[in-house]
Amino acid sequence: MRRQTATGGSNSAGSGRSLRLDPPSLPVSFSTHDIRADGGVRQVELHRERVVLRRAVRGMRMAVNVRVSDFRGIALRESDSVHMLVLVHRDPSLSVPLCISADDDEIEAAWTMWSEIFALPQLQDTTKEAAPRRRRRNAIRSRRPRFLMRRRVGDLLNGATIHRGEREIIARN
């Protein structure tokens, strides 16, 4: 597959530091870098309502279909003189680069356009990628077992009073 550019041409997956996708011409298919995939490349298909990520890991081919509404937003990441727009997901391995450029005006225009097309917020540099793990359901072990939850809690002493610090005299017959 070839990467589509704004001018309608195509670039191979590894050519240069420039990536320009044309938002109005969705659906778009392109290749991007993925360190976990075989060959270091994954195929991405962008549609208005979903994103399909195709890659092979250890010979097993997979396709992940993610709704656009599941993404957090469009993030602008800056490093040195290069700016990059990324479609950010809670899981960092599902994030997708949309535009890489050194031109500030081009990045601002693309950022606004992608945000409007996907109806997602514009985010600043989100380098804290991984979200905290969700708490498991069985994390609270000290509570009563489920079968005991149905029973009423009884009174151990059945209303008997306890006198502490006093001496009791017990008379036996």
PDB file of C-alpha atoms in Angstrom:
ATOM      1  CA  MET A   1       0.000   0.000   0.000  1.00  0.00           C
ATOM      2  CA  ARG A   2       1.084   3.562  -0.560  1.00  0.00           C
ATOM      3  CA  ARG A   3       0.696   6.649   1.563  1.00  0.00           C
ATOM      4  CA  GLN A   4      -1.609   9.293   0.143  1.00  0.00           C
ATOM      5  CA  THR A   5      -0.447  12.890   0.285  1.00  0.00           C
ATOM      6  CA  ALA A   6      -2.307  16.181   0.119  1.00  0.00           C
ATOM      7  CA  THR A   7      -1.253  16.672  -3.493  1.00  0.00           C
ATOM      8  CA  GLY A   8      -2.677  13.320  -4.497  1.00  0.00           C
ATOM      9  CA  GLY A   9       0.699  11.650  -5.057  1.00  0.00           C
ATOM     10  CA  SER A  10       2.087   8.777  -3.069  1.00  0.00           C
ATOM     11  CA  ASN A  11       5.184   8.149  -1.026  1.00  0.00           C
ATOM     12  CA  SER A  12       6.505   4.819   0.151  1.00  0.00           C
ATOM     13  CA  ALA A  13       6.281   4.040   3.859  1.00  0.00           C
ATOM     14  CA  GLY A  14       9.874   4.876   4.704  1.00  0.00           C
ATOM     15  CA  SER A  15      10.540   7.918   2.540  1.00  0.00           C
ATOM     16  CA  GLY A  16      11.471  11.126   4.331  1.00  0.00           C
ATOM     17  CA  ARG A  17      10.173  12.754   7.504  1.00  0.00           C
ATOM     18  CA  SER A  18       7.040  14.144   5.862  1.00  0.00           C
ATOM     19  CA  LEU A  19       3.541  12.730   6.220  1.00  0.00           C
ATOM     20  CA  ARG A  20       0.548  14.643   4.892  1.00  0.00           C
ATOM     21  CA  LEU A  21      -2.879  13.068   4.717  1.00  0.00           C
ATOM     22  CA  ASP A  22      -5.765  14.900   3.130  1.00  0.00           C
ATOM     23  CA  PRO A  23      -8.720  14.880   5.601  1.00  0.00           C
ATOM     24  CA  PRO A  24     -11.516  15.568   3.060  1.00  0.00           C
ATOM     25  CA  SER A  25     -10.446  12.575   0.946  1.00  0.00           C
ATOM     26  CA  LEU A  26     -11.319   9.930   3.549  1.00  0.00           C
ATOM     27  CA  PRO A  27     -11.126   6.903   3.521  1.00  0.00           C
ATOM     28  CA  VAL A  28      -7.315   6.899   3.394  1.00  0.00           C
ATOM     29  CA  SER A  29      -4.918   3.943   3.588  1.00  0.00           C
ATOM     30  CA  PHE A  30      -1.233   4.294   4.464  1.00  0.00           C
ATOM     31  CA  SER A  31       1.685   2.534   6.164  1.00  0.00           C
ATOM     32  CA  THR A  32       3.302   3.692   9.369  1.00  0.00           C
ATOM     33  CA  HIS A  33       6.088   2.615  11.707  1.00  0.00           C
ATOM     34  CA  ASP A  34       5.268   0.033  14.416  1.00  0.00           C
ATOM     35  CA  ILE A  35       8.120  -1.427  16.489  1.00  0.00           C
ATOM     36  CA  ARG A  36       6.054  -4.426  17.666  1.00  0.00           C
ATOM     37  CA  ALA A  37       4.936  -5.535  14.199  1.00  0.00           C
ATOM     38  CA  ASP A  38       6.827  -7.909  11.929  1.00  0.00           C
ATOM     39  CA  GLY A  39       8.925  -5.814   9.574  1.00  0.00           C
ATOM     40  CA  GLY A  40       8.275  -2.727  11.716  1.00  0.00           C
ATOM     41  CA  VAL A  41       5.344  -1.589   9.540  1.00  0.00           C
ATOM     42  CA  ARG A  42       1.570  -1.578  10.028  1.00  0.00           C
ATOM     43  CA  GLN A  43      -1.203  -0.669   7.630  1.00  0.00           C
ATOM     44  CA  VAL A  44      -3.717   1.963   8.716  1.00  0.00           C
ATOM     45  CA  GLU A  45      -7.114   2.647   7.155  1.00  0.00           C
ATOM     46  CA  LEU A  46      -8.802   5.885   8.247  1.00  0.00           C
ATOM     47  CA  HIS A  47     -12.541   6.284   7.765  1.00  0.00           C
ATOM     48  CA  ARG A  48     -14.797   9.002   9.178  1.00  0.00           C
ATOM     49  CA  GLU A  49     -16.273   6.692  11.818  1.00  0.00           C
ATOM     50  CA  ARG A  50     -13.569   4.043  12.329  1.00  0.00           C
ATOM     51  CA  VAL A  51      -9.862   3.247  12.123  1.00  0.00           C
ATOM     52  CA  VAL A  52      -8.582  -0.175  11.048  1.00  0.00           C
ATOM     53  CA  LEU A  53      -5.029  -1.141  12.056  1.00  0.00           C
ATOM     54  CA  ARG A  54      -3.522  -4.170  10.306  1.00  0.00           C
ATOM     55  CA  ARG A  55      -0.246  -5.744  11.357  1.00  0.00           C
ATOM     56  CA  ALA A  56       1.459  -9.090  11.845  1.00  0.00           C
ATOM     57  CA  VAL A  57       3.089 -10.054  15.133  1.00  0.00           C
ATOM     58  CA  ARG A  58       5.232 -13.210  15.129  1.00  0.00           C
ATOM     59  CA  GLY A  59       3.580 -14.376  11.938  1.00  0.00           C
ATOM     60  CA  MET A  60       0.020 -13.898  13.204  1.00  0.00           C
ATOM     61  CA  ARG A  61      -1.893 -11.360  11.142  1.00  0.00           C
ATOM     62  CA  MET A  62      -4.439  -9.194  12.911  1.00  0.00           C
ATOM     63  CA  ALA A  63      -6.790  -6.354  12.176  1.00  0.00           C
ATOM     64  CA  VAL A  64      -7.976  -4.050  14.958  1.00  0.00           C
ATOM     65  CA  ASN A  65     -11.135  -2.065  14.241  1.00  0.00           C
ATOM     66  CA  VAL A  66     -11.495   0.980  16.547  1.00  0.00           C
ATOM     67  CA  ARG A  67     -14.301   3.558  16.512  1.00  0.00           C
ATOM     68  CA  VAL A  68     -13.126   7.171  16.109  1.00  0.00           C
ATOM     69  CA  SER A  69     -15.200   8.117  19.161  1.00  0.00           C
ATOM     70  CA  ASP A  70     -12.954   5.831  21.274  1.00  0.00           C
ATOM     71  CA  PHE A  71      -9.965   8.098  20.627  1.00  0.00           C
ATOM     72  CA  ARG A  72      -9.146  10.874  23.125  1.00  0.00           C
ATOM     73  CA  GLY A  73      -8.430  13.595  20.557  1.00  0.00           C
ATOM     74  CA  ILE A  74      -5.974  15.066  18.072  1.00  0.00           C
ATOM     75  CA  ALA A  75      -2.671  15.875  19.783  1.00  0.00           C
ATOM     76  CA  LEU A  76       0.072  18.212  18.632  1.00  0.00           C
ATOM     77  CA  ARG A  77       3.519  16.909  19.524  1.00  0.00           C
ATOM     78  CA  GLU A  78       6.615  18.991  19.015  1.00  0.00           C
ATOM     79  CA  SER A  79      10.211  17.807  18.870  1.00  0.00           C
ATOM     80  CA  ASP A  80      13.058  20.045  17.707  1.00  0.00           C
ATOM     81  CA  SER A  81      11.754  21.758  14.577  1.00  0.00           C
ATOM     82  CA  VAL A  82       9.322  18.996  13.546  1.00  0.00           C
ATOM     83  CA  HIS A  83       5.635  19.009  14.526  1.00  0.00           C
ATOM     84  CA  MET A  84       3.443  15.932  14.474  1.00  0.00           C
ATOM     85  CA  LEU A  85      -0.335  15.480  14.690  1.00  0.00           C
ATOM     86  CA  VAL A  86      -1.428  12.239  16.303  1.00  0.00           C
ATOM     87  CA  LEU A  87      -4.840  10.641  16.716  1.00  0.00           C
ATOM     88  CA  VAL A  88      -4.404   9.729  20.400  1.00  0.00           C
ATOM     89  CA  HIS A  89      -5.928   6.614  21.960  1.00  0.00           C
ATOM     90  CA  ARG A  90      -5.859   5.558  25.614  1.00  0.00           C
ATOM     91  CA  ASP A  91      -3.707   2.595  24.541  1.00  0.00           C
ATOM     92  CA  PRO A  92      -0.503   4.078  23.055  1.00  0.00           C
ATOM     93  CA  SER A  93      -0.094   1.220  20.567  1.00  0.00           C
ATOM     94  CA  LEU A  94      -3.371   2.269  18.902  1.00  0.00           C
ATOM     95  CA  SER A  95      -2.393   5.939  18.390  1.00  0.00           C
ATOM     96  CA  VAL A  96      -2.082   6.946  14.724  1.00  0.00           C
ATOM     97  CA  PRO A  97       0.101   9.712  13.203  1.00  0.00           C
ATOM     98  CA  LEU A  98      -1.843  12.022  10.910  1.00  0.00           C
ATOM     99  CA  CYS A  99       0.611  14.710   9.827  1.00  0.00           C
ATOM    100  CA  ILE A 100       4.345  15.361  10.209  1.00  0.00           C
ATOM    101  CA  SER A 101       5.694  18.717   9.093  1.00  0.00           C
ATOM    102  CA  ALA A 102       8.052  21.544  10.010  1.00  0.00           C
ATOM    103  CA  ASP A 103       5.665  24.258   8.785  1.00  0.00           C
ATOM    104  CA  ASP A 104       3.729  25.832  11.701  1.00  0.00           C
ATOM    105  CA  ASP A 105       0.895  27.196   9.539  1.00  0.00           C
ATOM    106  CA  GLU A 106       0.362  23.867   7.801  1.00  0.00           C
ATOM    107  CA  ILE A 107       0.215  22.019  11.134  1.00  0.00           C
ATOM    108  CA  GLU A 108      -2.287  24.510  12.611  1.00  0.00           C
ATOM    109  CA  ALA A 109      -4.574  24.203   9.576  1.00  0.00           C
ATOM    110  CA  ALA A 110      -4.356  20.403   9.558  1.00  0.00           C
ATOM    111  CA  TRP A 111      -4.943  20.261  13.339  1.00  0.00           C
ATOM    112  CA  THR A 112      -8.175  22.240  13.003  1.00  0.00           C
ATOM    113  CA  MET A 113      -9.327  20.266   9.961  1.00  0.00           C
ATOM    114  CA  TRP A 114      -8.730  16.812  11.546  1.00  0.00           C
ATOM    115  CA  SER A 115     -10.417  17.927  14.758  1.00  0.00           C
ATOM    116  CA  GLU A 116     -13.517  19.067  12.881  1.00  0.00           C
ATOM    117  CA  ILE A 117     -13.745  15.978  10.666  1.00  0.00           C
ATOM    118  CA  PHE A 118     -13.471  13.493  13.553  1.00  0.00           C
ATOM    119  CA  ALA A 119     -15.349  15.752  16.049  1.00  0.00           C
ATOM    120  CA  LEU A 120     -12.553  15.254  18.590  1.00  0.00           C
ATOM    121  CA  PRO A 121     -10.876  17.851  20.836  1.00  0.00           C
ATOM    122  CA  GLN A 122      -7.505  19.399  20.088  1.00  0.00           C
ATOM    123  CA  LEU A 123      -4.958  18.277  22.680  1.00  0.00           C
ATOM    124  CA  GLN A 124      -1.537  19.698  23.473  1.00  0.00           C
ATOM    125  CA  ASP A 125       1.527  17.452  23.798  1.00  0.00           C
ATOM    126  CA  THR A 126       0.322  14.315  25.598  1.00  0.00           C
ATOM    127  CA  THR A 127       3.522  12.504  26.433  1.00  0.00           C
ATOM    128  CA  LYS A 128       2.051  10.636  29.406  1.00  0.00           C
ATOM    129  CA  GLU A 129       0.900   7.826  27.177  1.00  0.00           C
ATOM    130  CA  ALA A 130      -0.122   4.914  29.362  1.00  0.00           C
ATOM    131  CA  ALA A 131      -3.313   5.208  31.355  1.00  0.00           C
ATOM    132  CA  PRO A 132      -3.406   3.665  34.818  1.00  0.00           C
ATOM    133  CA  ARG A 133      -4.727   0.130  35.048  1.00  0.00           C
ATOM    134  CA  ARG A 134      -8.304  -0.249  36.128  1.00  0.00           C
ATOM    135  CA  ARG A 135      -8.905  -1.794  39.506  1.00  0.00           C
ATOM    136  CA  ARG A 136      -9.961  -5.407  39.365  1.00  0.00           C
ATOM    137  CA  ARG A 137     -13.320  -6.403  40.766  1.00  0.00           C
ATOM    138  CA  ASN A 138     -11.859  -8.716  43.382  1.00  0.00           C
ATOM    139  CA  ALA A 139      -9.473  -6.124  44.806  1.00  0.00           C
ATOM    140  CA  ILE A 140     -11.367  -5.906  48.100  1.00  0.00           C
ATOM    141  CA  ARG A 141     -10.861  -9.246  49.778  1.00  0.00           C
ATOM    142  CA  SER A 142     -11.646  -8.260  53.344  1.00  0.00           C
ATOM    143  CA  ARG A 143     -15.388  -7.879  52.836  1.00  0.00           C
ATOM    144  CA  ARG A 144     -17.859 -10.587  53.663  1.00  0.00           C
ATOM    145  CA  PRO A 145     -18.186 -13.490  51.221  1.00  0.00           C
ATOM    146  CA  ARG A 146     -21.041 -13.273  48.770  1.00  0.00           C
ATOM    147  CA  PHE A 147     -23.095 -16.104  50.275  1.00  0.00           C
ATOM    148  CA  LEU A 148     -22.935 -14.420  53.682  1.00  0.00           C
ATOM    149  CA  MET A 149     -24.204 -11.127  52.278  1.00  0.00           C
ATOM    150  CA  ARG A 150     -27.728 -12.599  52.187  1.00  0.00           C
ATOM    151  CA  ARG A 151     -27.696 -13.358  55.906  1.00  0.00           C
ATOM    152  CA  ARG A 152     -28.534 -10.841  58.582  1.00  0.00           C
ATOM    153  CA  VAL A 153     -25.714  -9.933  60.904  1.00  0.00           C
ATOM    154  CA  GLY A 154     -26.550 -11.430  64.288  1.00  0.00           C
ATOM    155  CA  ASP A 155     -25.838 -10.046  67.746  1.00  0.00           C
ATOM    156  CA  LEU A 156     -23.123 -12.149  69.354  1.00  0.00           C
ATOM    157  CA  LEU A 157     -24.124 -11.414  72.925  1.00  0.00           C
ATOM    158  CA  ASN A 158     -27.889 -11.430  72.435  1.00  0.00           C
ATOM    159  CA  GLY A 159     -28.333  -8.267  74.453  1.00  0.00           C
ATOM    160  CA  ALA A 160     -26.175  -9.291  77.443  1.00  0.00           C
ATOM    161  CA  THR A 161     -24.373  -6.466  79.195  1.00  0.00           C
ATOM    162  CA  ILE A 162     -20.690  -6.615  79.810  1.00  0.00           C
ATOM    163  CA  HIS A 163     -19.245  -5.087  82.973  1.00  0.00           C
ATOM    164  CA  ARG A 164     -15.572  -4.353  82.535  1.00  0.00           C
ATOM    165  CA  GLY A 165     -13.226  -3.598  85.398  1.00  0.00           C
ATOM    166  CA  GLU A 166     -15.608  -4.992  88.028  1.00  0.00           C
ATOM    167  CA  ARG A 167     -15.387  -8.147  90.040  1.00  0.00           C
ATOM    168  CA  GLU A 168     -18.277 -10.487  89.513  1.00  0.00           C
ATOM    169  CA  ILE A 169     -19.522 -12.915  92.119  1.00  0.00           C
ATOM    170  CA  ILE A 170     -21.001 -16.007  90.654  1.00  0.00           C
ATOM    171  CA  ALA A 171     -23.059 -18.155  92.990  1.00  0.00           C
ATOM    172  CA  ARG A 172     -23.550 -21.749  92.015  1.00  0.00           C
ATOM    173  CA  ASN A 173     -26.194 -23.951  93.643  1.00  0.00           C
TER     174      ASN A 173
END
